[in-house]
Amino acid sequence: MTKRDQYSFILNVLLPTIEREGLTIKTHGSGELTLSPEDPSVTCFIQDMRQRLTSALLRPAPPSSPYGV
């Protein structure tokens, strides 16, 4: 999956899911924190991510490397 594919997936799948269901952050040893979709921090997170990803997707993709990297 390319970086652009990842950005599109986050923008079109994950962010709408977070808007509907909220955001849960899980840690290995300290438990988890669930924030509702109406929480201001979740709203700001979604707005910021949407803006960053949309801007990144509007930039032209770099040319492919002739070396296949």
CSV table of C-alpha atoms in Angstrom, one decimal:
chain,number,residue,atom,x,y,z
A,1,MET,CA,0.0,0.0,0.0
A,2,THR,CA,1.5,3.3,-1.0
A,3,LYS,CA,1.5,6.4,1.2
A,4,ARG,CA,-1.2,7.9,-0.9
A,5,ASP,CA,-3.3,4.8,-0.5
A,6,GLN,CA,-2.8,4.9,3.3
A,7,TYR,CA,-3.8,8.6,3.4
A,8,SER,CA,-6.9,7.9,1.4
A,9,PHE,CA,-7.9,5.0,3.6
A,10,ILE,CA,-7.5,7.1,6.8
A,11,LEU,CA,-9.4,10.0,5.2
A,12,ASN,CA,-12.3,7.9,3.7
A,13,VAL,CA,-12.6,5.0,6.1
A,14,LEU,CA,-11.0,5.6,9.5
A,15,LEU,CA,-12.0,9.2,10.1
A,16,PRO,CA,-15.7,8.7,9.3
A,17,THR,CA,-15.6,5.7,11.7
A,18,ILE,CA,-14.1,7.8,14.5
A,19,GLU,CA,-16.8,10.5,13.8
A,20,ARG,CA,-19.5,7.8,14.4
A,21,GLU,CA,-18.0,5.7,17.1
A,22,GLY,CA,-15.4,7.8,18.9
A,23,LEU,CA,-11.8,7.1,19.6
A,24,THR,CA,-10.3,4.5,21.9
A,25,ILE,CA,-6.6,4.6,22.7
A,26,LYS,CA,-5.2,1.3,24.1
A,27,THR,CA,-1.8,0.9,25.8
A,28,HIS,CA,0.0,-2.3,26.6
A,29,GLY,CA,0.3,-1.8,30.3
A,30,SER,CA,-1.8,1.2,31.4
A,31,GLY,CA,-5.3,0.3,30.1
A,32,GLU,CA,-7.4,2.3,27.6
A,33,LEU,CA,-9.1,5.6,27.2
A,34,THR,CA,-12.3,5.9,25.2
A,35,LEU,CA,-13.4,9.4,23.9
A,36,SER,CA,-16.9,10.0,22.6
A,37,PRO,CA,-17.4,11.4,19.1
A,38,GLU,CA,-18.7,14.6,20.6
A,39,ASP,CA,-15.6,15.2,22.7
A,40,PRO,CA,-13.9,18.4,21.6
A,41,SER,CA,-10.5,16.7,21.4
A,42,VAL,CA,-11.9,14.1,19.0
A,43,THR,CA,-13.5,16.8,16.9
A,44,CYS,CA,-10.2,18.8,16.7
A,45,PHE,CA,-8.3,15.6,15.9
A,46,ILE,CA,-10.6,14.7,13.0
A,47,GLN,CA,-10.5,18.3,11.6
A,48,ASP,CA,-6.7,18.5,11.8
A,49,MET,CA,-6.2,15.0,10.3
A,50,ARG,CA,-8.7,15.7,7.5
A,51,GLN,CA,-7.0,19.0,6.6
A,52,ARG,CA,-3.4,17.5,6.7
A,53,LEU,CA,-4.4,14.4,4.6
A,54,THR,CA,-6.4,16.4,2.1
A,55,SER,CA,-3.4,18.8,1.7
A,56,ALA,CA,-1.0,15.9,1.3
A,57,LEU,CA,-3.2,14.2,-1.3
A,58,LEU,CA,-3.5,17.4,-3.3
A,59,ARG,CA,0.3,17.6,-3.7
A,60,PRO,CA,1.6,15.9,-6.8
A,61,ALA,CA,3.0,12.4,-6.3
A,62,PRO,CA,6.8,12.2,-6.5
A,63,PRO,CA,8.0,10.5,-9.7
A,64,SER,CA,8.8,6.8,-9.5
A,65,SER,CA,12.4,6.0,-8.9
A,66,PRO,CA,14.2,4.3,-11.8
A,67,TYR,CA,15.8,2.1,-9.2
A,68,GLY,CA,12.6,0.6,-8.0
A,69,VAL,CA,13.0,1.9,-4.4
